[in-house]
Each structure stands twice: as C-alpha cells, then as structure tokens.
Short mmCIF file of C-alpha atoms in Angstrom, two decimals:
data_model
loop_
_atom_site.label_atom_id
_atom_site.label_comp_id
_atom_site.label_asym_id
_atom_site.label_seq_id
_atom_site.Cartn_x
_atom_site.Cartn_y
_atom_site.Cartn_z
CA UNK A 1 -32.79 -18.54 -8.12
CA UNK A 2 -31.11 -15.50 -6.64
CA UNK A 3 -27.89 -14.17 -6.08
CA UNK A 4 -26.90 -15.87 -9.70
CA UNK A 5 -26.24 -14.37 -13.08
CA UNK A 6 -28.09 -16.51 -15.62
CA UNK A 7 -27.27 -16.34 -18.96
CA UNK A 8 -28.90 -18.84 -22.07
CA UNK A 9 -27.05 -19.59 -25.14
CA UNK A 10 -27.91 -21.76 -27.67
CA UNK A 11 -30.60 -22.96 -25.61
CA UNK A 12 -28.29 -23.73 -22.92
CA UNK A 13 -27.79 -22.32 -19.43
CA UNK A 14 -25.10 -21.74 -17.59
CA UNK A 15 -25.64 -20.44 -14.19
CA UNK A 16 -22.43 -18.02 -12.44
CA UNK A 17 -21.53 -16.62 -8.92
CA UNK A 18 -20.15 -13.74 -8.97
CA UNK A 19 -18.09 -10.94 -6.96
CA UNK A 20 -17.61 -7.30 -7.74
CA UNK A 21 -14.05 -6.33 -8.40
CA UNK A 22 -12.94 -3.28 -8.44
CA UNK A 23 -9.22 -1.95 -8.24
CA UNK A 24 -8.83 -1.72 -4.67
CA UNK A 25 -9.22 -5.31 -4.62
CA UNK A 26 -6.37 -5.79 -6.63
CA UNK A 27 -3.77 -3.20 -5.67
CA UNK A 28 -5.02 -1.77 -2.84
CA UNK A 29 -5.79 1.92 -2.42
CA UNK A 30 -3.92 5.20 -1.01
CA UNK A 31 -5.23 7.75 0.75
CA UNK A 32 -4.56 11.43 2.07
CA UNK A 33 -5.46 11.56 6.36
CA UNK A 34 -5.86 14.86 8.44
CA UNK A 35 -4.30 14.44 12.29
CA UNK A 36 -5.09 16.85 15.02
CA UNK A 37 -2.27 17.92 16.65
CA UNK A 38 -2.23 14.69 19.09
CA UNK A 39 -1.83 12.51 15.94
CA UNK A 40 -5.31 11.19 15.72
CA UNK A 41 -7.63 11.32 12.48
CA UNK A 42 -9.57 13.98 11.99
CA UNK A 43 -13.21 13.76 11.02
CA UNK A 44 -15.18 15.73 8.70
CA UNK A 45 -18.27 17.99 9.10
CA UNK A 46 -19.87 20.55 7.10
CA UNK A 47 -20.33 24.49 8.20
CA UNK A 48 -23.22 25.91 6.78
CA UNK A 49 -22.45 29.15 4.70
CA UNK A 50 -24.13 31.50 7.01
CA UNK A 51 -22.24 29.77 9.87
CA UNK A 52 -25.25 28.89 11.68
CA UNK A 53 -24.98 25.11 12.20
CA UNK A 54 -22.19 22.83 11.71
CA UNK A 55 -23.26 19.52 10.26
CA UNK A 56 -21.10 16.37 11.62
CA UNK A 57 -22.27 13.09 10.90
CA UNK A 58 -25.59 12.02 10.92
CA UNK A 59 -26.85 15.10 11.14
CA UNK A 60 -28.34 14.96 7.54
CA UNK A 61 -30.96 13.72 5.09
CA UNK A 62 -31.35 13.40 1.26
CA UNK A 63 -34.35 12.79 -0.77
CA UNK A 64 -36.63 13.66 -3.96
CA UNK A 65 -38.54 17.03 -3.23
CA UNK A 66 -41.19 18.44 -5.23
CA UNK A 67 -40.87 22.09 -6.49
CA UNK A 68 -42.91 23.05 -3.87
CA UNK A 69 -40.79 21.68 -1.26
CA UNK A 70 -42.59 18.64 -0.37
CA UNK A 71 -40.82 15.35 0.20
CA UNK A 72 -41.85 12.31 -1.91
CA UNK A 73 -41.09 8.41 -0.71
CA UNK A 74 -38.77 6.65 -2.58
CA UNK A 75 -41.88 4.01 -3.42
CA UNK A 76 -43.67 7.12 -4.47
CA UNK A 77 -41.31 8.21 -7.49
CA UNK A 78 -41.98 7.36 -10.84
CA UNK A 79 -39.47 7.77 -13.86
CA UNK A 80 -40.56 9.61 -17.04
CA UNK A 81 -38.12 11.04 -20.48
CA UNK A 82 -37.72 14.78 -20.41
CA UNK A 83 -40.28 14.90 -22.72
CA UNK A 84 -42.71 13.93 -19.87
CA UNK A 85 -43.15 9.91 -20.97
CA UNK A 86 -43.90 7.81 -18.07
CA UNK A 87 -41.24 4.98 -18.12
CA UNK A 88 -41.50 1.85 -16.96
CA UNK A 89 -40.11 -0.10 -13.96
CA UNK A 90 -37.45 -2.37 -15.27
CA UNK A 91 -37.18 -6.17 -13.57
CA UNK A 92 -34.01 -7.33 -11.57
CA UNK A 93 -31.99 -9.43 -13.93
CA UNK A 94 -30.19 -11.49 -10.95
CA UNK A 95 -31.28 -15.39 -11.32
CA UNK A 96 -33.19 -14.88 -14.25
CA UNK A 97 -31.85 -16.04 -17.62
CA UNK A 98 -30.68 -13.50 -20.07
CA UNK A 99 -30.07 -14.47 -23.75
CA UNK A 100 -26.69 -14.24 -24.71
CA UNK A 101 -26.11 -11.86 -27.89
CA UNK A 102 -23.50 -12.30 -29.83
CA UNK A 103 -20.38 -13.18 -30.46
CA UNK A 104 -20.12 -9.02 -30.80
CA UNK A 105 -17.26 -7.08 -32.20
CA UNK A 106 -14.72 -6.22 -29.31
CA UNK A 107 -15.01 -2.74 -30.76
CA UNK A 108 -18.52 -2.60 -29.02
CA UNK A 109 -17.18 -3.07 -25.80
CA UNK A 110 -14.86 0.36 -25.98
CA UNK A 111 -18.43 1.79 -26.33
CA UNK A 112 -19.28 1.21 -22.93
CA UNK A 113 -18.87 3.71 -19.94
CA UNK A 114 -18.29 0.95 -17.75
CA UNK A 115 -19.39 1.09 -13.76
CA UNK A 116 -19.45 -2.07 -12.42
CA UNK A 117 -17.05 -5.21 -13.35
CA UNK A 118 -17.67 -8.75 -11.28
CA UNK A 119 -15.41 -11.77 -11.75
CA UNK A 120 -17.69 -14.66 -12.35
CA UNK A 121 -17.63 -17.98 -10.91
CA UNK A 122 -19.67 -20.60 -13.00
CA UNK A 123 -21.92 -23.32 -11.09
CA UNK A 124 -22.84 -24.84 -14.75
CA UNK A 125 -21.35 -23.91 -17.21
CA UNK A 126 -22.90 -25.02 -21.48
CA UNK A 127 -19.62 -26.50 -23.24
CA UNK A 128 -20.88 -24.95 -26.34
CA UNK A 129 -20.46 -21.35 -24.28
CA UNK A 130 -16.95 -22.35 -23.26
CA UNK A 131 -15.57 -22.94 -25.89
CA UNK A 132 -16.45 -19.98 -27.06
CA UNK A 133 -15.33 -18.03 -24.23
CA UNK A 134 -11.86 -19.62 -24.49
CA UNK A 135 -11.78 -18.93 -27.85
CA UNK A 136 -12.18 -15.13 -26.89
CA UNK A 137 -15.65 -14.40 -27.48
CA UNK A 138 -17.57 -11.71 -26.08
CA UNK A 139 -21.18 -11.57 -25.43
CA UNK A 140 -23.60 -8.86 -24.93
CA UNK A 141 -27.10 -9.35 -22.04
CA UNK A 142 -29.13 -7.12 -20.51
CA UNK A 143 -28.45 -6.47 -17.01
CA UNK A 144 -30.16 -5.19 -13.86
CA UNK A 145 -28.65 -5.67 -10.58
CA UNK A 146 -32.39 -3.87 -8.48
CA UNK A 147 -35.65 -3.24 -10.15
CA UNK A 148 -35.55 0.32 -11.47
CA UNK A 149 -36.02 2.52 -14.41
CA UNK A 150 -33.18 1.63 -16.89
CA UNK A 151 -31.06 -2.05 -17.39
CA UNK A 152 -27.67 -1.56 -18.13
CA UNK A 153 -25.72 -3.76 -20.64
CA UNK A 154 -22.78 -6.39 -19.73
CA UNK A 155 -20.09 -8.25 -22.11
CA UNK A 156 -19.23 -11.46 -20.95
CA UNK A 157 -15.48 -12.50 -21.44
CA UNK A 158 -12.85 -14.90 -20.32
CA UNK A 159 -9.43 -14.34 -20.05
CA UNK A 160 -6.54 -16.32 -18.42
CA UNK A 161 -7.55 -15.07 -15.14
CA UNK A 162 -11.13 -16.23 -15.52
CA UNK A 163 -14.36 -15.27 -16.45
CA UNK A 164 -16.05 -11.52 -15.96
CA UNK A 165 -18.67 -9.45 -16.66
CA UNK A 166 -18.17 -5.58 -17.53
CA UNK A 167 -21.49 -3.56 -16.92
CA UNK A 168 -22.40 -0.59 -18.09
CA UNK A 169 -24.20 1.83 -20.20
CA UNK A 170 -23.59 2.59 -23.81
CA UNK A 171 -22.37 5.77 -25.19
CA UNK A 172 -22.68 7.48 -28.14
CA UNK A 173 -19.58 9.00 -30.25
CA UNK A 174 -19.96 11.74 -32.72
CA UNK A 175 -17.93 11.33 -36.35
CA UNK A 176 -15.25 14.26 -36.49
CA UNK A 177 -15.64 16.22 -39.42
CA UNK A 178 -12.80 18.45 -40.73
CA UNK A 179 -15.30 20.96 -40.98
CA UNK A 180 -16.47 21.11 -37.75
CA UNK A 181 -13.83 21.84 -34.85
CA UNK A 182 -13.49 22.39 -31.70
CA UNK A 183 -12.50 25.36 -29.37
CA UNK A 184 -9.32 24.13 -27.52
CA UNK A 185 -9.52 24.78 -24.01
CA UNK A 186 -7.66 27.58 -22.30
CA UNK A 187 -6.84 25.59 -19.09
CA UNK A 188 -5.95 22.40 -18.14
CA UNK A 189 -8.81 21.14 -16.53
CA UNK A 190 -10.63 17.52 -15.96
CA UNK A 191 -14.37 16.87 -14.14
CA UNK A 192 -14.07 13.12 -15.05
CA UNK A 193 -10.75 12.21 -12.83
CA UNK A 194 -11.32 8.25 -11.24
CA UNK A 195 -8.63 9.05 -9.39
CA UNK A 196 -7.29 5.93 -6.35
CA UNK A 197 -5.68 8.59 -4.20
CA UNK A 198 -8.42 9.65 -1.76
CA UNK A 199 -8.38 13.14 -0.03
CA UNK A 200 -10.06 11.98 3.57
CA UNK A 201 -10.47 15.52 4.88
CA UNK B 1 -23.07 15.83 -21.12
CA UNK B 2 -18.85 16.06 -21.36
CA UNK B 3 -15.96 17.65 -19.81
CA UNK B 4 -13.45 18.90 -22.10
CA UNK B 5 -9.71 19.48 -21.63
CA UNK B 6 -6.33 19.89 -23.44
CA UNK B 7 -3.93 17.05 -24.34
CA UNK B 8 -0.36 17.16 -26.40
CA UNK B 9 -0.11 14.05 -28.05
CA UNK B 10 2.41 12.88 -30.65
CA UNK B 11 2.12 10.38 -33.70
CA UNK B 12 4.40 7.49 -35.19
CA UNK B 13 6.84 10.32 -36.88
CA UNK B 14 7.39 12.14 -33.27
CA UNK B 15 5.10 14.75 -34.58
CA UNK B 16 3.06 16.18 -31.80
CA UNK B 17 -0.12 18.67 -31.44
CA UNK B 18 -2.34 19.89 -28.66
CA UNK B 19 -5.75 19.12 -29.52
CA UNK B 20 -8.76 18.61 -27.47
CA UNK B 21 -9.93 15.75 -25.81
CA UNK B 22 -13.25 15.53 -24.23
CA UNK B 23 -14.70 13.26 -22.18
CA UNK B 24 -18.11 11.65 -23.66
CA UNK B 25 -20.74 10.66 -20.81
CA UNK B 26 -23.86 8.54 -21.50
CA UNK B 27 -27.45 9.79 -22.24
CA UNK B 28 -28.25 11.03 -18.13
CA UNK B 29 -30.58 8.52 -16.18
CA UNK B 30 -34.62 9.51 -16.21
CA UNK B 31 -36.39 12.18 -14.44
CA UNK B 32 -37.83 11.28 -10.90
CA UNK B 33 -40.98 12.32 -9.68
CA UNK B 34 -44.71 11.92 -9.62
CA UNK B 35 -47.64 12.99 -11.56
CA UNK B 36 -45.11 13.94 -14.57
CA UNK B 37 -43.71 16.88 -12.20
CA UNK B 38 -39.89 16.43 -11.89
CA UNK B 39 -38.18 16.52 -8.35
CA UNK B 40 -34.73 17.73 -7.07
CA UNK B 41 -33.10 15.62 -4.93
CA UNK B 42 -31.66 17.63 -1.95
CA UNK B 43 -30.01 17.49 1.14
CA UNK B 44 -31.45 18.91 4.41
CA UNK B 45 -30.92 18.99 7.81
CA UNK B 46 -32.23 16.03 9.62
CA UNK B 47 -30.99 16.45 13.32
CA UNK B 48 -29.74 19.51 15.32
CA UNK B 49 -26.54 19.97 17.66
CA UNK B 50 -27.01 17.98 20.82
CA UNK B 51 -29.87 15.79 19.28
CA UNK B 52 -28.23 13.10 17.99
CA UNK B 53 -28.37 9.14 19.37
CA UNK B 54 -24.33 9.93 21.38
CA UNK B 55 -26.08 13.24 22.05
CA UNK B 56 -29.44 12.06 23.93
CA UNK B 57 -28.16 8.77 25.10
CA UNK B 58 -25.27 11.14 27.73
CA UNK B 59 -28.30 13.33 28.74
CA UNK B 60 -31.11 10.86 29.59
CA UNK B 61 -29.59 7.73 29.85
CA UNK B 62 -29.74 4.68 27.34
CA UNK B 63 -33.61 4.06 27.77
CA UNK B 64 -34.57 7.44 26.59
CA UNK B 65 -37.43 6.30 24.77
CA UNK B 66 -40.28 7.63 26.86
CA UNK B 67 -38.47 10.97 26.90
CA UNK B 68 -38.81 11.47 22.76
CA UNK B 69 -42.70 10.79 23.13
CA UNK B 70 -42.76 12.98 26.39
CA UNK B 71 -41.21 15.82 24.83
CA UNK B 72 -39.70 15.32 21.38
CA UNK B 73 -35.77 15.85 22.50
CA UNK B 74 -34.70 14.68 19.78
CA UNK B 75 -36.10 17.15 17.33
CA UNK B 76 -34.78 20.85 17.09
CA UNK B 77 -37.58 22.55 15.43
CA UNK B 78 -35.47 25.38 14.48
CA UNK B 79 -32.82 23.75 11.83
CA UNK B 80 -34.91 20.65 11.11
CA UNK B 81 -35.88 20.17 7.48
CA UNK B 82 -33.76 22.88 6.30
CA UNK B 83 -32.17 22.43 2.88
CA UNK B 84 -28.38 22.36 3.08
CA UNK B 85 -27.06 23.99 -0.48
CA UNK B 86 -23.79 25.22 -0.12
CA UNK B 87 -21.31 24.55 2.84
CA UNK B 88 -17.66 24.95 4.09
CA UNK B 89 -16.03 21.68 4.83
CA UNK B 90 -14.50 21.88 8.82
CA UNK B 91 -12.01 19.28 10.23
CA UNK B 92 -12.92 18.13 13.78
CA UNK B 93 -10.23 16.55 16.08
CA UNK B 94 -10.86 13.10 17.79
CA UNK B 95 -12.93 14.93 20.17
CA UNK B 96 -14.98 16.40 18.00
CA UNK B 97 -14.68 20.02 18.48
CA UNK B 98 -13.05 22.15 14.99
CA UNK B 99 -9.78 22.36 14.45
CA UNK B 100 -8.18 25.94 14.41
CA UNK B 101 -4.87 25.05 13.17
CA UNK B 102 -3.81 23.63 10.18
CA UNK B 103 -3.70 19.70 10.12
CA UNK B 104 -0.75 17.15 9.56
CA UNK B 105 -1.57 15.40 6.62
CA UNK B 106 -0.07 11.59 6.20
CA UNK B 107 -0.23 9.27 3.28
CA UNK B 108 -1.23 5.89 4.40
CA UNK B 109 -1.09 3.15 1.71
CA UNK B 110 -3.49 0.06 2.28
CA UNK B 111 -3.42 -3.67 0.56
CA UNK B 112 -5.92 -5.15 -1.27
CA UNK B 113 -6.95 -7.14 1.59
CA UNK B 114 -7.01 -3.14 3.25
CA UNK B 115 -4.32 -4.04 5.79
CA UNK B 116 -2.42 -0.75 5.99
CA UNK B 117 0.93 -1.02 4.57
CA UNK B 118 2.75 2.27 4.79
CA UNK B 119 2.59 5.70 6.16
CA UNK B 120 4.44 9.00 4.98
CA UNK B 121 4.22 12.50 3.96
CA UNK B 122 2.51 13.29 1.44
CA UNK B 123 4.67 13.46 -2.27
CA UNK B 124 3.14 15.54 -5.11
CA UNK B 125 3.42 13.27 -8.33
CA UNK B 126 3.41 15.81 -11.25
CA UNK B 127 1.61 14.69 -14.58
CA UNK B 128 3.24 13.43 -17.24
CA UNK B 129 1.12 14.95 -19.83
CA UNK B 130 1.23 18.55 -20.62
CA UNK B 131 1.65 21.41 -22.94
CA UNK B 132 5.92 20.21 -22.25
CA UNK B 133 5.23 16.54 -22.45
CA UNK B 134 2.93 15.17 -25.45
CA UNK B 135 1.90 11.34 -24.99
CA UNK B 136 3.51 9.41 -27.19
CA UNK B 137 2.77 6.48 -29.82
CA UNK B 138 4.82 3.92 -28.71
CA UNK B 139 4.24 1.61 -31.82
CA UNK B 140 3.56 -1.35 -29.25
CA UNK B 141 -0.18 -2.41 -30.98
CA UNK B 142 -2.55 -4.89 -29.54
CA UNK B 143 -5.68 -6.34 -31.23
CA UNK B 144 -9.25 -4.69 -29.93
CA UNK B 145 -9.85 -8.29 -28.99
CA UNK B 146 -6.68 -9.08 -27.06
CA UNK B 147 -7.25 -5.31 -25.28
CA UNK B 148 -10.53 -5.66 -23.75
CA UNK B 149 -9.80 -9.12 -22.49
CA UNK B 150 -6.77 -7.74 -20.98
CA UNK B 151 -7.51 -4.58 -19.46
CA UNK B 152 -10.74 -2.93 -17.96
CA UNK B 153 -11.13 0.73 -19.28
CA UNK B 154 -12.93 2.93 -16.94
CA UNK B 155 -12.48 6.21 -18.87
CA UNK B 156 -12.58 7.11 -22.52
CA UNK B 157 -11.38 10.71 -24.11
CA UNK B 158 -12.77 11.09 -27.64
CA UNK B 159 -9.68 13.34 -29.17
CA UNK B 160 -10.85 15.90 -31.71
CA UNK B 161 -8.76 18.25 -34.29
CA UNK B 162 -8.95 22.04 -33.29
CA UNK B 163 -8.16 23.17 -37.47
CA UNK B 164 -7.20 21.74 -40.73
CA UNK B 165 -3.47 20.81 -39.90
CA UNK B 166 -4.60 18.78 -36.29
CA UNK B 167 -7.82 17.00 -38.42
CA UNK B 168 -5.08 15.87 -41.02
CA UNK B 169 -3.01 14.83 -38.04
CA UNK B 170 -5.88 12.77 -36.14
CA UNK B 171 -7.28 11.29 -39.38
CA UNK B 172 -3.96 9.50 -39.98
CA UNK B 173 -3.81 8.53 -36.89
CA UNK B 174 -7.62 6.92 -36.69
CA UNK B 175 -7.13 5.56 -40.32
CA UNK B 176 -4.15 3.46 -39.72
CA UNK B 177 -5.35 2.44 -36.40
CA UNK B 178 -8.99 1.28 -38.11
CA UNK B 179 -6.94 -0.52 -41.44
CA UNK B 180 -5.19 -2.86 -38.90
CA UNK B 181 -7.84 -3.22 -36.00
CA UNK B 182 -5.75 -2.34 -33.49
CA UNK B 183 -4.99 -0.40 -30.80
CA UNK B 184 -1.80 1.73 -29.92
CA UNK B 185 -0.40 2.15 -26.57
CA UNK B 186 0.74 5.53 -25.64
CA UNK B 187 3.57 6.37 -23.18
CA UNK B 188 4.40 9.52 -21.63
CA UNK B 189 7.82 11.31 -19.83
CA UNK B 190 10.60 12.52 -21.62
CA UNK B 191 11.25 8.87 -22.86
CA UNK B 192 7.56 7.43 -23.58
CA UNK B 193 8.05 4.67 -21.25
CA UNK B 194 6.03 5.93 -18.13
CA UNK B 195 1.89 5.68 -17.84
CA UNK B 196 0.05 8.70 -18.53
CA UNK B 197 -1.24 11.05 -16.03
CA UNK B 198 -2.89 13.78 -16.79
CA UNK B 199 -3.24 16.08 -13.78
CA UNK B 200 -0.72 16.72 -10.87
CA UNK B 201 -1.34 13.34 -8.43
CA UNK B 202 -3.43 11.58 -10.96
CA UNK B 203 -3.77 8.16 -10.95
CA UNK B 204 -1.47 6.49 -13.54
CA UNK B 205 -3.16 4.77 -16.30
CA UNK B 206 -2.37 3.03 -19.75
CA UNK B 207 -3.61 4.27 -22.33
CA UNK B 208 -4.40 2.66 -26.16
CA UNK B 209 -5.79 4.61 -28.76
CA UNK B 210 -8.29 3.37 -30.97
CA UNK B 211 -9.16 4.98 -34.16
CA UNK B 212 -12.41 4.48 -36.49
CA UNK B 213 -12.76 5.96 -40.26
CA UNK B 214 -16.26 6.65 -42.10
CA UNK B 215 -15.25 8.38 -45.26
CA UNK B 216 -13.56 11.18 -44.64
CA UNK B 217 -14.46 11.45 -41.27
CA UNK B 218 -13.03 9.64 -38.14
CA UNK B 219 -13.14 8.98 -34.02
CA UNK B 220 -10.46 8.58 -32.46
CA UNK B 221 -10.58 6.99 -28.90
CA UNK B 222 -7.71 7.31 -26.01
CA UNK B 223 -9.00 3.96 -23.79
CA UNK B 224 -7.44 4.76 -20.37
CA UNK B 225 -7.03 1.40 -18.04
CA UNK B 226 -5.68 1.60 -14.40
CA UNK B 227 -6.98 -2.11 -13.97
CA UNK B 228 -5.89 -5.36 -15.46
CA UNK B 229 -8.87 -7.71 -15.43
CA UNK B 230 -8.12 -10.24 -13.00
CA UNK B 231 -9.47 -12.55 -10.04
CA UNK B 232 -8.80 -10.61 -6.77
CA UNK B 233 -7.30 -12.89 -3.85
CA UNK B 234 -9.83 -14.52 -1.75
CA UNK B 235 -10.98 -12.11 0.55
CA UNK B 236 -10.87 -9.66 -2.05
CA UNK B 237 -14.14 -9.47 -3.86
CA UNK B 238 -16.82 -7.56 -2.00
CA UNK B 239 -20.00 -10.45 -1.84
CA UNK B 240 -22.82 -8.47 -3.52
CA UNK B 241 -26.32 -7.88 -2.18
CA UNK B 242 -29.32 -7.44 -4.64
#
C-alpha cells in the first residue's frame, strides 16, 4: 500500500489519505515584490563577493563535499552520531502500519517542534479508534515520510474540523533553577521568525 | 542549539518584567558522509554566463546536442565547480540585466487557493511586544487538551528568570498554570486584546503559556499559534509525493 498512513490500534487498522496543510492553505499568504521601473517583477541573482560572476538562476549546484573537496553522491552518504557511530537507514513509514501509542498526555504534544501537519482522510477507519478520537484522544507513531537516517514522531488528533496528524521531532526542555539564570539579551533580536510575509527580492 | 531574545511580559496582578525567552531547537539531524569522515554541504558554481539551456539554445539552435560533444559549449572551465560562500544579492529587471536604481516595492496579498487578491504599498506593522508593551495574561485559560486540538503551534519560547525577583515572578506563573492544567492566553497592545508580534512586520500569532513545576523548579512555555487546525478548501491541500 502506498501513498497511505497506516496506523494499528488494538489490533485494528485503520488506513488514512492524507494532504499536507500548511497556513497558506488556509489564509493565504503575503508577499513583498521588486518592479523595474516598467512595472514588471524583478528577479533575483547572486553577485559573487569579488564581483567576478553574477549567479542568476540555474547557474548553481549543492552537494556533500569531502574535506578535501571531493563531491560524494547522494547514494554514497552514510549517517553516523558525532561521536563517529554509523547509523542506520531508517524505512519509509507511508503504507506500512504503525502501532498507535497511547492515549498520551496533551502536554507531550507542546514538546514537539512541529514541521509538517497533514489533514487526514480515513479509507477505514477501527470504531474502537474513533471513538477515541472523538473523545479527544491523542496518539503518538513513528513516522517517516522517505527512507533516511532519523523517523520523526506524529500525534494523531481529531477535532471538529477533522482528523490530522502533527509531525515532528521532540525537544528537550531544561528545569529553571533559581540558581541558575540567564544573561538577558542586550538587543532585541530573533533567528527563529516563521514569518508569512515573504521578502521576494 | 537556541536563539535567545528579550520579552516584557506581565502576570495576573498587571505586574510585568523583561526576562529572557529563548527559543529551544531539537537535537541537530546526523552527520553525512562516508567512511566516518564528515562532509560540508556547499554550493558551487555549476554553469557560467552564456552557458545556460536559454543561453545555448539562441546561439546554436534548439538541436544543439552534437555541438556539447563537439566542443563542450556548455561548460566554462574557468568558474565551473567553484564554491560559492558569500555573495551580494542583485535585482535583475524582466530582461535580465541588474538593476541600477532602486526598485518599487508592492505588497501583493494572495488567497488560499493563491489567486492574488490585493496589491499596495508596502505598510510597516510595528510589534506589539517590547521593552513599552509587555504581553499580557489575559486570564482567558484553555485546557492543554482543548489547545492542541485547537491550534497548531509552530514555535515555542521557553521563558527563563534573569535574578531572584523574575524566578519568583515565573515560578508563580508556571505553578498556577501546572495546579490547573491549563494554558493562558496572552494579549498584547496597550489594551491586551491584539495577537502578539514580536518584531516590526512579524507575523501575528496567539500565544498560551504553559507552565510545569518539579519542586522548586519550573518551565514555563509561551506556545505561539498562527494556525487554527483545520481542513483547507478543496484545492487547498498540496497532494504529497513519497
């Protein structure tokens, strides 16, 4: 089966569809357009510092390159820990069933740094599973859109608007401690901005 | 790895702090590369001016394929494979040549369904966060549970005291937060009643705090949502390709 998440509960499964949703979809998007001085969109390209070249669209290449300079294959790559462990290749969890965990705490789901969210669409769906869902629910399963060196983790829920999955990866919060504080910035600053207004230029 | 930045916040009694609030990232995805040796992944130059399909396709015709095995057109040995590290972004007009003067810039608001729905200058929307405005608890509390089903939350600031007097002032916060299993929406603006943002033409997003307690220690979470979770129209999910 492909193109499906599977997920098993209770020795059930239930078999969903499913579309990515992001916020454009929902609200559409705004964004920020250069125009030459005959009112047409500009396009972007990219001067190199020492001026030498200017680099307009497909004019460019990115890969994995060895120290030395030499360029390695995507197929050629392997994954290891920065303590030099060779990790394995991790399976595509797409049509293949995934034990449900849970019901979990809601709480765990703030944990998650979320990147991807899809709004399911179930071709079978266990009753025992639905009820729960309606109920409110959530469920933890490994997920793994491609083959590659780490799953990610998804909460299944149901709200009024249907049912979704929210995938991500876990993090990791420290305790604050009275005696151990922080240095408040000088400057306002923020690296981490999702921001919907997009500079095009 | 996290990004740390400044935010004025105030509690239940209109009591208000600037204390940091950093942005926690997960562990970074493994190392790549072969026989244990790690690799950088880098950008180079792939193509020089004039060599490019457009490019060789005006010069020798569509069918220019015995011309690349005749004489290798299409590569210019003296850029190719050169690493590009830093560069200067340049606007190029329709035509494609740079543009020397400085560009009108327009606003142009699409649809979900990304039909284009308005055009206009530019507006600068200020935050409505700052050293001046703290976010504020607006008492409105939601059960965790109700929350997540309710809103997708993209980014997360863990909020940490910066001396005794802000710890004191976070704890309370986090404890009462943890006791009922809740989570507190903050507003921002002189009145508390518009979304936070936290950087001049931000995006707008609601915010909940969520507080845990462990003793006498404590995190406290500001949850930031610009997305309700809901079924886009029709055409608006993107089908997805594994």
């Amino acid at each position: 089966m492909s193109r499906a998440i599977v997920v098993s509960y209770q020795g059930f499964e239930t078999v969903f569809g499913f579309k990515s949703v992001d916020r454009t979809a929902l609200y559409g998007r705004r964004r920020r357009v250069a125009l030459d001085a005959d009112g047409k969109p500009c396009t972007r390209a990219s001067l190199l510092d020492d001026g030498s070249l200017l680099l307009r669209s497909g004019m460019t290449g990115q890969g994995y390159f060895t120290p030395d300079g030499r360029f390695l294959k995507q197929g050629d790559l392997e994954a290891f820990t920065p303590d030099g462990i060779s990790l394995p290749k991790v399976p595509s969890t797409i049509g293949v069933p995934q034990d449900l965990q849970g019901p979990v705490s809601p709480a765990e789901l703030l944990d998650l740094k979320l990147a991807s969210i899809y709004v399911l669409q179930a071709e079978t769906l266990s009753p025992a599973l639905k009820a729960e869902l309606d109920g409110g629910a959530i469920f933890r399963f490994a997920f793994n859109f491609r083959e590659d060196y780490r799953a990610e983790t998804a909460f299944l829920l149901a709200n009024d608007n249907g049912i979704f999955a929210l995938v991500g990866t876990p993090v990791m919060y420290e305790w604050s401690k009275l005696d151990v504080m922080v240095e408040l910035p000088a400057d306002e600053m923020d690296t981490d901005d999702d921001d919907d207004l997009d500079f095009d230029f | 790895m996290t990004a740390m930045r400044r935010l004025h916040i105030s509690n239940a009694g209109a009591r208000n702090a600037v204390i940091a609030a950093t942005s926690v990232q997960p562990p970074p995805p493994p190392l790549m590369g072969k026989d244990g040796q790690a690799t950088t992944f880098r950008r180079f130059v792939a193509a020089g001016e004039g060599t490019l399909d457009a490019d060789l396709s005006a010069g020798l015709g569509d069918n220019y394929s015995q011309a690349l095995i005749d004489g290798d057109p299409e590569v210019a040995f003296d850029v190719v494979g050169r690493f590009v590290d830093a560069t200067q972004t340049v606007l190029l007009t329709e035509a494609g040549e740079p543009l020397f003067t400085a560009p009108q810039i327009v606003e142009i608001s699409y649809g979900p369904d990304g039909g284009e729905l308005e055009r206009k200058e530019p507006t600068e929307t200020p935050a409505t966060v700052s050293d001046a405005l703290p976010a504020r608890w607006t008492g409105r509390k939601m059960p965790i549970g109700d929350a997540v089903r309710k809103f997708a939350f993209k980014r997360t600031l863990q909020l940490q005291h910066v001396d005794g007097v802000t710890f004191d002032f976070l704890y309370a916060m986090a404890k009462e937060l943890a006791d009922e299993q809740v989570m507190v929406l903050l507003g921002a603006g002189e009145k508390g009643k518009e979304p936070l943002i936290l950087q001049l033409n931000g995006s707008p997003y609601r915010g909940f705090l969520e507080g845990r307690v462990d003793g006498e220690r404590y995190i406290l979470l500001l949850h930031l949502s610009n997305m309700e979770l809901k079924s886009p129209a029709a055409k608006g999910g993107q089908e997805v390709q594994p």
